[in-house]
CSV table of N, CA and C in Angstrom, one decimal:
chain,number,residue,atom,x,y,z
A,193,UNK,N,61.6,109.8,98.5
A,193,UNK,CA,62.0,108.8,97.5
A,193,UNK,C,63.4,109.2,97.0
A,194,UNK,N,64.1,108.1,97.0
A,194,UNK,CA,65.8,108.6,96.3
A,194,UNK,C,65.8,107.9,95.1
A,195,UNK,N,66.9,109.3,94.3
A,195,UNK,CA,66.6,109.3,92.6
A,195,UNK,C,67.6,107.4,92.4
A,196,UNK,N,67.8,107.2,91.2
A,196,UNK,CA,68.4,106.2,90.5
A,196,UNK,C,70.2,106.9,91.0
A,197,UNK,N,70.1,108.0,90.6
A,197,UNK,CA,71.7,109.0,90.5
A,197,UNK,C,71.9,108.8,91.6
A,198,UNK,N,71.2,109.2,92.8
A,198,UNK,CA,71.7,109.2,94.2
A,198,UNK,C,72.1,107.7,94.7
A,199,UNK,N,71.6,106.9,94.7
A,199,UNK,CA,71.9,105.5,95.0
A,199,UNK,C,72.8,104.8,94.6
A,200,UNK,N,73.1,105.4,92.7
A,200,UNK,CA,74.4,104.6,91.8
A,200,UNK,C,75.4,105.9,93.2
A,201,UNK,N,75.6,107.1,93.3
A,201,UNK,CA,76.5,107.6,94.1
A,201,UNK,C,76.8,106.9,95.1
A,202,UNK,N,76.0,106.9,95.8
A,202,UNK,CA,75.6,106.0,97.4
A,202,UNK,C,76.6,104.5,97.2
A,203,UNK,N,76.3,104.0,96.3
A,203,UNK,CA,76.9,102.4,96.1
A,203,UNK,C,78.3,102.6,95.7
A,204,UNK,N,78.4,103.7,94.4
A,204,UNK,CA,79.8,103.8,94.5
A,204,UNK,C,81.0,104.3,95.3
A,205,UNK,N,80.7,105.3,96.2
A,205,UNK,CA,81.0,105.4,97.1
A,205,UNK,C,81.6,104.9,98.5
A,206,UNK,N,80.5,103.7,98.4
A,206,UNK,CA,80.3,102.6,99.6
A,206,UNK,C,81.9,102.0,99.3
A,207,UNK,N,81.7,101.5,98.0
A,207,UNK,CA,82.8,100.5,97.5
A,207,UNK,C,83.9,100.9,97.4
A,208,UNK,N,84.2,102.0,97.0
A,208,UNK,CA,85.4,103.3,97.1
A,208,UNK,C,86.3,103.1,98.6
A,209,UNK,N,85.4,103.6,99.9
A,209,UNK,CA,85.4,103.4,100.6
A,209,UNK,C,85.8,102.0,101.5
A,210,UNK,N,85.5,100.8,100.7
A,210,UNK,CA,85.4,99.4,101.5
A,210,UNK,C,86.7,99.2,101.0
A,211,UNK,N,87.4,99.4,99.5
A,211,UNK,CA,88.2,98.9,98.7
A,211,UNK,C,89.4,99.9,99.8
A,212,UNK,N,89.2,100.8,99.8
A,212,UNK,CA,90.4,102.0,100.6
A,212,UNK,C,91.1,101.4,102.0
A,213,UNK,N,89.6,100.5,102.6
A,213,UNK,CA,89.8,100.4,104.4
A,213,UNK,C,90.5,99.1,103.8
A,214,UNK,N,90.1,98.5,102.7
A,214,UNK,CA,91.1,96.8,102.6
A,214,UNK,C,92.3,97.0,102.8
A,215,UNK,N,92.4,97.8,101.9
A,215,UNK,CA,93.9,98.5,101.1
A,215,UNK,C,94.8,98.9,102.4
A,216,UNK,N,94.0,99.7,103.3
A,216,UNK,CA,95.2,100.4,104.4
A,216,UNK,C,95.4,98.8,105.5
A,217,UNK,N,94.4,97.9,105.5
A,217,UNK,CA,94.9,96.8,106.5
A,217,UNK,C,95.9,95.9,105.6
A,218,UNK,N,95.7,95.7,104.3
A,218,UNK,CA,96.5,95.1,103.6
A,218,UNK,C,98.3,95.8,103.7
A,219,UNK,N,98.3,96.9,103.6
A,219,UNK,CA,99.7,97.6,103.6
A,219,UNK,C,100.3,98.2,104.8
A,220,UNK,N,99.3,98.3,105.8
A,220,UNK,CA,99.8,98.4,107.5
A,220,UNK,C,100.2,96.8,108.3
A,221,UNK,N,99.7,95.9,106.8
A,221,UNK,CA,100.5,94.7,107.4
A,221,UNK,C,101.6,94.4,106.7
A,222,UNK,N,102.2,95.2,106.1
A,222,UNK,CA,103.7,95.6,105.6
A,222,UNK,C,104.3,96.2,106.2
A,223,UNK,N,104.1,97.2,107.2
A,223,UNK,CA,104.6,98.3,107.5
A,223,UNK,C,105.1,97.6,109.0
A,224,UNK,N,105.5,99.1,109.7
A,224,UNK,CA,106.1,98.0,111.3
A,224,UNK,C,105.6,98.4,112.2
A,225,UNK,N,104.2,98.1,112.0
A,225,UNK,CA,102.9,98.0,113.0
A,225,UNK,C,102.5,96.8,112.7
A,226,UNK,N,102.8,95.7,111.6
A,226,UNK,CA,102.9,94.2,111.9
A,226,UNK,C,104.4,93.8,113.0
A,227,UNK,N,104.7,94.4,113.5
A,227,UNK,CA,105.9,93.6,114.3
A,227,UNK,C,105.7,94.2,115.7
A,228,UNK,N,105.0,95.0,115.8
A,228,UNK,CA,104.4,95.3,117.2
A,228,UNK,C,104.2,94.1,118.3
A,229,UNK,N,103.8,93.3,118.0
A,229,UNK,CA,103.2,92.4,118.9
A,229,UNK,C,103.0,91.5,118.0
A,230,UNK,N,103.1,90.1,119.4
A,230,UNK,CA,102.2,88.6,118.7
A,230,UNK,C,101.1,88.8,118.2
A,231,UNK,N,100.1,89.5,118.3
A,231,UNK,CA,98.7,89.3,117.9
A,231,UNK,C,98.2,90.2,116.6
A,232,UNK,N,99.4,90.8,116.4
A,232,UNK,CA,99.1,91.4,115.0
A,232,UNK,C,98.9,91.1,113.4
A,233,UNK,N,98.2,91.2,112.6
A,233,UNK,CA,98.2,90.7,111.2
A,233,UNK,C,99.2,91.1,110.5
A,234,UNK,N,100.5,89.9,110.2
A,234,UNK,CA,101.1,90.0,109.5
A,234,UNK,C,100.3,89.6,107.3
A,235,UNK,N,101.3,90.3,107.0
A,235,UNK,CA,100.7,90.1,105.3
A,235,UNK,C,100.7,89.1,105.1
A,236,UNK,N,100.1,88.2,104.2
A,236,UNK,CA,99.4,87.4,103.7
A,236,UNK,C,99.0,86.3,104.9
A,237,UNK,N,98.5,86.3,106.0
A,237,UNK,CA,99.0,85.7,107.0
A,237,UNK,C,97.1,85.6,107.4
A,238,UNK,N,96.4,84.7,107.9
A,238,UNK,CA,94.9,84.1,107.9
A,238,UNK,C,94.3,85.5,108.9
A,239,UNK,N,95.3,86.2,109.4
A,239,UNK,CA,94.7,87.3,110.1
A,239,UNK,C,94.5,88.2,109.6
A,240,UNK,N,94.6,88.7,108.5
A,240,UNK,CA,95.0,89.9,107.6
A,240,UNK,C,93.5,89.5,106.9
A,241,UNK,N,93.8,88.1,106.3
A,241,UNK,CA,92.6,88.2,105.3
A,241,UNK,C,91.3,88.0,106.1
A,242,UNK,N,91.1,87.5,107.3
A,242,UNK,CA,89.7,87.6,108.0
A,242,UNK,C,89.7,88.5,108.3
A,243,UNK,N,90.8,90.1,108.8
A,243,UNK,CA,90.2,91.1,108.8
A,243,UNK,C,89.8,92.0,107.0
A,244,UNK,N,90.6,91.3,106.1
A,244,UNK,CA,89.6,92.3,104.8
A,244,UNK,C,88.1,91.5,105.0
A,245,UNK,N,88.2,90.8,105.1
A,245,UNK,CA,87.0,89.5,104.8
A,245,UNK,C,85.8,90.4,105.7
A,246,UNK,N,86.1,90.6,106.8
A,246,UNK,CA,85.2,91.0,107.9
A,246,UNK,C,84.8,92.5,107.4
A,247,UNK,N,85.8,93.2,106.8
A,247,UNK,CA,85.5,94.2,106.5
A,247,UNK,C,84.5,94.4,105.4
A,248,UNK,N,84.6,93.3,104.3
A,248,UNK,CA,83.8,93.3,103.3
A,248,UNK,C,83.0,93.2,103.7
A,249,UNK,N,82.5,92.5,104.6
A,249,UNK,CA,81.2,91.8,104.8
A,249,UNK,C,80.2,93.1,105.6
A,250,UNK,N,81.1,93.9,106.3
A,250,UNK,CA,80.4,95.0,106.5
A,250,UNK,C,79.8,95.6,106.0
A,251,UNK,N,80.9,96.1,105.2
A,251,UNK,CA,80.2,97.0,104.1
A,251,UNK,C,79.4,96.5,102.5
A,252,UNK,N,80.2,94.9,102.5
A,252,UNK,CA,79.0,95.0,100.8
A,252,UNK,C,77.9,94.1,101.6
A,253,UNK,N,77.6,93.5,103.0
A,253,UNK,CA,76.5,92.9,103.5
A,253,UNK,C,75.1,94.2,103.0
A,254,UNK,N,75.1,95.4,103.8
A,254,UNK,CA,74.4,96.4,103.8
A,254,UNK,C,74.3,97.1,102.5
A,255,UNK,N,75.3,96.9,102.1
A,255,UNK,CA,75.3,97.7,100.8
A,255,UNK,C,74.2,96.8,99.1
A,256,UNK,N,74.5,95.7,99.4
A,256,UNK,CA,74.0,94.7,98.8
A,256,UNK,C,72.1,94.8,99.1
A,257,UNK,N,71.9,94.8,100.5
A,257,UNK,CA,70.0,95.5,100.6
A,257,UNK,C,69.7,96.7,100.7
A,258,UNK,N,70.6,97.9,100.4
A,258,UNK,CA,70.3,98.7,100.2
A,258,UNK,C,70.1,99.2,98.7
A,259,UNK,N,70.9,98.3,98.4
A,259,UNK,CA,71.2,98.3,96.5
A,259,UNK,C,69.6,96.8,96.4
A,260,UNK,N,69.2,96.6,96.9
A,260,UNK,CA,67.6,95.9,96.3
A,260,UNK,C,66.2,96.9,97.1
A,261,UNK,N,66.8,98.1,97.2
A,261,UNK,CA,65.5,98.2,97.8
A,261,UNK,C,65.2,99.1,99.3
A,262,UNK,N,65.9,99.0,100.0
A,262,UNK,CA,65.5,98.8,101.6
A,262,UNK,C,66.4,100.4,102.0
A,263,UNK,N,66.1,101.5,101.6
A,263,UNK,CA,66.5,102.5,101.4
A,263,UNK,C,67.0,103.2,102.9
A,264,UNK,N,66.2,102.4,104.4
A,264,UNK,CA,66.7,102.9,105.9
A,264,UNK,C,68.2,101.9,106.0
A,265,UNK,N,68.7,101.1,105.1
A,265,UNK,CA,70.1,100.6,105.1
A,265,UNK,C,71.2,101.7,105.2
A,266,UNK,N,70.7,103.0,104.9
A,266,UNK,CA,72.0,104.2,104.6
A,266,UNK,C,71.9,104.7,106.1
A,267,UNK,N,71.3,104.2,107.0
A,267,UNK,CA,71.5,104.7,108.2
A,267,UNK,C,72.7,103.7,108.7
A,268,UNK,N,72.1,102.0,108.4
A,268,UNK,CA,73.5,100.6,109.3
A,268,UNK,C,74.2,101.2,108.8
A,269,UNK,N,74.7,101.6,107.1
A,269,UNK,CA,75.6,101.8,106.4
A,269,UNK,C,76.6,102.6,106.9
A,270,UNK,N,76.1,104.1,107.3
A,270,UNK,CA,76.1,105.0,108.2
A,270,UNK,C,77.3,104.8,109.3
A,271,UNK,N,76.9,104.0,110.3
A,271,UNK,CA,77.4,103.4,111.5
A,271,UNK,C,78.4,102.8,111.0
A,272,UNK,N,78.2,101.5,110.1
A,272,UNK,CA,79.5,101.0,109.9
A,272,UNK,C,80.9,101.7,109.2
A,273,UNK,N,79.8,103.2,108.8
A,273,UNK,CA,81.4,103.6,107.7
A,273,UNK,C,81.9,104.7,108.9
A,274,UNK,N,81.1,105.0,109.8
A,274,UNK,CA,81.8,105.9,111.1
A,274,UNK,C,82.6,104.8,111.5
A,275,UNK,N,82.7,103.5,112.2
A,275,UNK,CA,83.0,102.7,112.5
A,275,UNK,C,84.9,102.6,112.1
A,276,UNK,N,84.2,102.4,110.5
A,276,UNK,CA,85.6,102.2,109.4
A,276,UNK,C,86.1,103.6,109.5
A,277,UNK,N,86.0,104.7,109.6
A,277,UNK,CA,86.6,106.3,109.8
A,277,UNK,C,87.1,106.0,111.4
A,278,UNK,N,86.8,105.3,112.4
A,278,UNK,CA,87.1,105.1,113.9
A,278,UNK,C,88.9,104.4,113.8
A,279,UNK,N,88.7,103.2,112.9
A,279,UNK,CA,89.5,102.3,112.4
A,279,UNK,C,90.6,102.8,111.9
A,280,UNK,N,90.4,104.1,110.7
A,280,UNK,CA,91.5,104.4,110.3
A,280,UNK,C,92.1,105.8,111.3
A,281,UNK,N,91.4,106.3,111.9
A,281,UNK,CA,92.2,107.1,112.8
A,281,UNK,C,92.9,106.7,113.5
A,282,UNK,N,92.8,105.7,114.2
A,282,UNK,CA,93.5,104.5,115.2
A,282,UNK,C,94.7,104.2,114.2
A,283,UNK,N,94.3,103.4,113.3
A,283,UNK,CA,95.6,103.1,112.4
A,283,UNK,C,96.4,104.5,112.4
A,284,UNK,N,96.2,105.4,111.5
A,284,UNK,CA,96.9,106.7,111.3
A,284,UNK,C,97.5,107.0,112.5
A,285,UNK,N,97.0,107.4,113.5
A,285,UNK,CA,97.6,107.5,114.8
A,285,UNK,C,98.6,107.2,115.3
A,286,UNK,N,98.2,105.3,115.5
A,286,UNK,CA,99.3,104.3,115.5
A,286,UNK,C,100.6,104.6,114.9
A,287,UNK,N,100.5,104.4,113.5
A,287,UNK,CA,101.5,104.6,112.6
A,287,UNK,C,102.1,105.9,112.7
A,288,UNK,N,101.6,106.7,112.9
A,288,UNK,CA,102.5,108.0,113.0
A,288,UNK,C,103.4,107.7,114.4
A,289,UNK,N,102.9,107.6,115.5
A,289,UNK,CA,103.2,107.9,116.6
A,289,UNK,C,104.7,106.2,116.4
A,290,UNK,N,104.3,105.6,115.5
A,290,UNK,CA,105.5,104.4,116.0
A,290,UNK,C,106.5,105.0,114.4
A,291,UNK,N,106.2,105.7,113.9
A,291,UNK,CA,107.0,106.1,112.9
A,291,UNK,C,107.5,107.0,113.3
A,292,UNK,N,107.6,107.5,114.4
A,292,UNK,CA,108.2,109.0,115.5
A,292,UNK,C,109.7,108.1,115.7
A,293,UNK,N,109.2,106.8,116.3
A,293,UNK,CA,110.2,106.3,117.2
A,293,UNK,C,110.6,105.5,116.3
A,294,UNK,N,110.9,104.8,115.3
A,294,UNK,CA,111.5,103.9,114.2
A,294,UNK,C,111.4,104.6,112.9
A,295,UNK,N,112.7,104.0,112.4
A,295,UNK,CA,112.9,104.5,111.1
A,295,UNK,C,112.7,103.4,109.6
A,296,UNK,N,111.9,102.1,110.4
A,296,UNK,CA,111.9,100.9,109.5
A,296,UNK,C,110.9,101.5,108.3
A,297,UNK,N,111.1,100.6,107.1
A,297,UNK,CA,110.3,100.9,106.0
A,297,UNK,C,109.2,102.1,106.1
A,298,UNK,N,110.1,103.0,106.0
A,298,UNK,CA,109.4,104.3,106.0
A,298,UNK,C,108.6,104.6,104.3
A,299,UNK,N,108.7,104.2,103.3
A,299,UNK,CA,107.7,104.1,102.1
A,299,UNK,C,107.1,103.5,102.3
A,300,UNK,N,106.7,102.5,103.1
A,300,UNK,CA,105.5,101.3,103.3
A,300,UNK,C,104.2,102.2,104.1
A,301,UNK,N,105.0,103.1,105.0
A,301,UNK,CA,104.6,103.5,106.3
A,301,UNK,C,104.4,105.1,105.8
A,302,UNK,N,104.9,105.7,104.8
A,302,UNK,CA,104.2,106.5,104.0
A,302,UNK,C,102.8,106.3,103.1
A,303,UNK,N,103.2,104.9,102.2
A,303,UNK,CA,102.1,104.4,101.8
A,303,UNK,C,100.8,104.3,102.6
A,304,UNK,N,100.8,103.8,103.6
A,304,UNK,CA,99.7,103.2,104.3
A,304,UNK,C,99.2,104.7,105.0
A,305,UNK,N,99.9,105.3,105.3
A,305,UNK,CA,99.7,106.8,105.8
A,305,UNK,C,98.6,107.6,105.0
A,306,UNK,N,99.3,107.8,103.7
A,306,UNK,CA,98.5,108.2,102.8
A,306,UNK,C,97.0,107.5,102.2
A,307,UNK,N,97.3,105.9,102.0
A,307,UNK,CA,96.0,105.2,102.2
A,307,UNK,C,95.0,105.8,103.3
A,308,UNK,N,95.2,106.0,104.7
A,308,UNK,CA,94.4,106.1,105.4
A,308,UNK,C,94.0,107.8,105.4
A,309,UNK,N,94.9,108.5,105.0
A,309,UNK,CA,94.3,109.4,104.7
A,309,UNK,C,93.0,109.5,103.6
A,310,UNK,N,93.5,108.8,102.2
A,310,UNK,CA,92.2,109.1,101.7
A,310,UNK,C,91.4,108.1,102.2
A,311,UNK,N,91.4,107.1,102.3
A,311,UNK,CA,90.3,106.5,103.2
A,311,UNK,C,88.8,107.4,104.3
A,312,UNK,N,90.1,108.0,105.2
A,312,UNK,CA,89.3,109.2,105.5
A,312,UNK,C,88.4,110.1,104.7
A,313,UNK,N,89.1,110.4,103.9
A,313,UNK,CA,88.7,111.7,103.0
A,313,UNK,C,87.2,110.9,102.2
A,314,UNK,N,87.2,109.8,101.6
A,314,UNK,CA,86.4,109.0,101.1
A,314,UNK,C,85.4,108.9,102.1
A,315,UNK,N,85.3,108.1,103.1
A,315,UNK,CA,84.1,108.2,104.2
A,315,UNK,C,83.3,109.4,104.2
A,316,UNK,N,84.3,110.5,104.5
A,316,UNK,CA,83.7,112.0,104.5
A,316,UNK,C,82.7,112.2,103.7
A,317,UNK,N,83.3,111.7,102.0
A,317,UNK,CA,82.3,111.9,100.8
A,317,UNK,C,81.3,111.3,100.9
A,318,UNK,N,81.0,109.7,101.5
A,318,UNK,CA,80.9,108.7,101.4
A,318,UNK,C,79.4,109.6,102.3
A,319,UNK,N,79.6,110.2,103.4
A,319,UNK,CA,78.4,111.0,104.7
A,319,UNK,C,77.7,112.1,103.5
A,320,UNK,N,78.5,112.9,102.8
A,320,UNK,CA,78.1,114.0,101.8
A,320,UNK,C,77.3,113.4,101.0
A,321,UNK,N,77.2,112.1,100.2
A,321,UNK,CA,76.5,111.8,99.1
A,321,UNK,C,75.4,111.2,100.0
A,322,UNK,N,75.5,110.5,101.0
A,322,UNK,CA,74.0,109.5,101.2
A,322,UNK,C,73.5,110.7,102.1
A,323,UNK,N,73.8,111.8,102.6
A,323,UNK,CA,72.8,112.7,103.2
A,323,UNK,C,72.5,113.8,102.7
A,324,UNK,N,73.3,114.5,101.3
A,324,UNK,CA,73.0,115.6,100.9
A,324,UNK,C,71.3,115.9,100.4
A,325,UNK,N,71.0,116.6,101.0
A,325,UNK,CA,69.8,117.1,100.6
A,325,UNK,C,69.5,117.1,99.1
A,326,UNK,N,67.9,116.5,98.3
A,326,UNK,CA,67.9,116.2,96.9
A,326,UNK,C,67.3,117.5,96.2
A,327,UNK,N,68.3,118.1,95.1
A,327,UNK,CA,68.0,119.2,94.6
A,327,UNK,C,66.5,119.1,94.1
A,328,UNK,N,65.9,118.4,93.9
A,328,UNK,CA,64.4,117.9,93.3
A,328,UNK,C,63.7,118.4,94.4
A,329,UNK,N,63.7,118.1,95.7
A,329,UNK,CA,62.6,118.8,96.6
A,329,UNK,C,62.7,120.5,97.0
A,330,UNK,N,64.1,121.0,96.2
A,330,UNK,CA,63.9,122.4,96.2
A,330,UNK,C,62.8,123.6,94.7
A,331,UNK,N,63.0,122.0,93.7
A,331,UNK,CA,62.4,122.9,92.8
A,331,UNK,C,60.8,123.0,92.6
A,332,UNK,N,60.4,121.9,93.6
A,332,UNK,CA,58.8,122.7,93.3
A,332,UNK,C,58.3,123.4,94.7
């Protein structure tokens, strides 16, 4: 059984997390990994927001029946937030490796850098709170 505490963690975390991965697609479509290519999401542009859109839906879809109830959701949850830690390594990568060879908006391309780092860092927590072992089943 998981406590009330562990779940508000679980949820807040989720969102921490969903709000971070918006964030780094929102500002890597500033940076100059929008000018890479035709098929890239430029900012404010119907591509950008179907990828936050899709991203929401990932994460507050699952997070929404896990928050009524349905407590094997922290496993989808799970998957999609390795998924979104897949995403920003790629990003981070990307961006490093074309900010080797260009010197364009380099504070955009710091920003989004740093986004995706904590991004990272948040997922991490994000695996730490929905699987740490509950101090309750050690005290009896």
């Amino acid at each position: 059984m998981i406590t009330q505490n562990k779940k508000s963690s679980i949820i807040l975390a989720t969102i921490v997390s969903a709000i971070l991965l918006c964030s780094l697609l929102i500002v890597s479509s500033l940076s100059s990994l929008s000018d890479s290519g035709p098929n890239v999401n430029k900012f404010a542009d119907v591509g950008m927001w179907s990828s936050v859109g899709t991203i929401l839906v990932f994460y507050l879809l699952p997070l929404i029946i896990y928050a009524l109830g349905v407590d094997s959701m922290r496993i989808v949850m799970a998957v999609f937030c390795g998924l979104g830690m897949l995403i920003v390594i790629t990003v981070l990568l990307v961006m490093v490796f074309m900010d080797i060879f260009s010197s364009n908006n380099l504070i955009i391309s710091i920003g989004a850098i740093s986004l995706g780092i904590a991004a990272l860092i948040s997922n991490i927590i994000w695996y730490v709170v929905a699987f740490r072992a509950s101090t309750a089943s050690y005290e009896s």
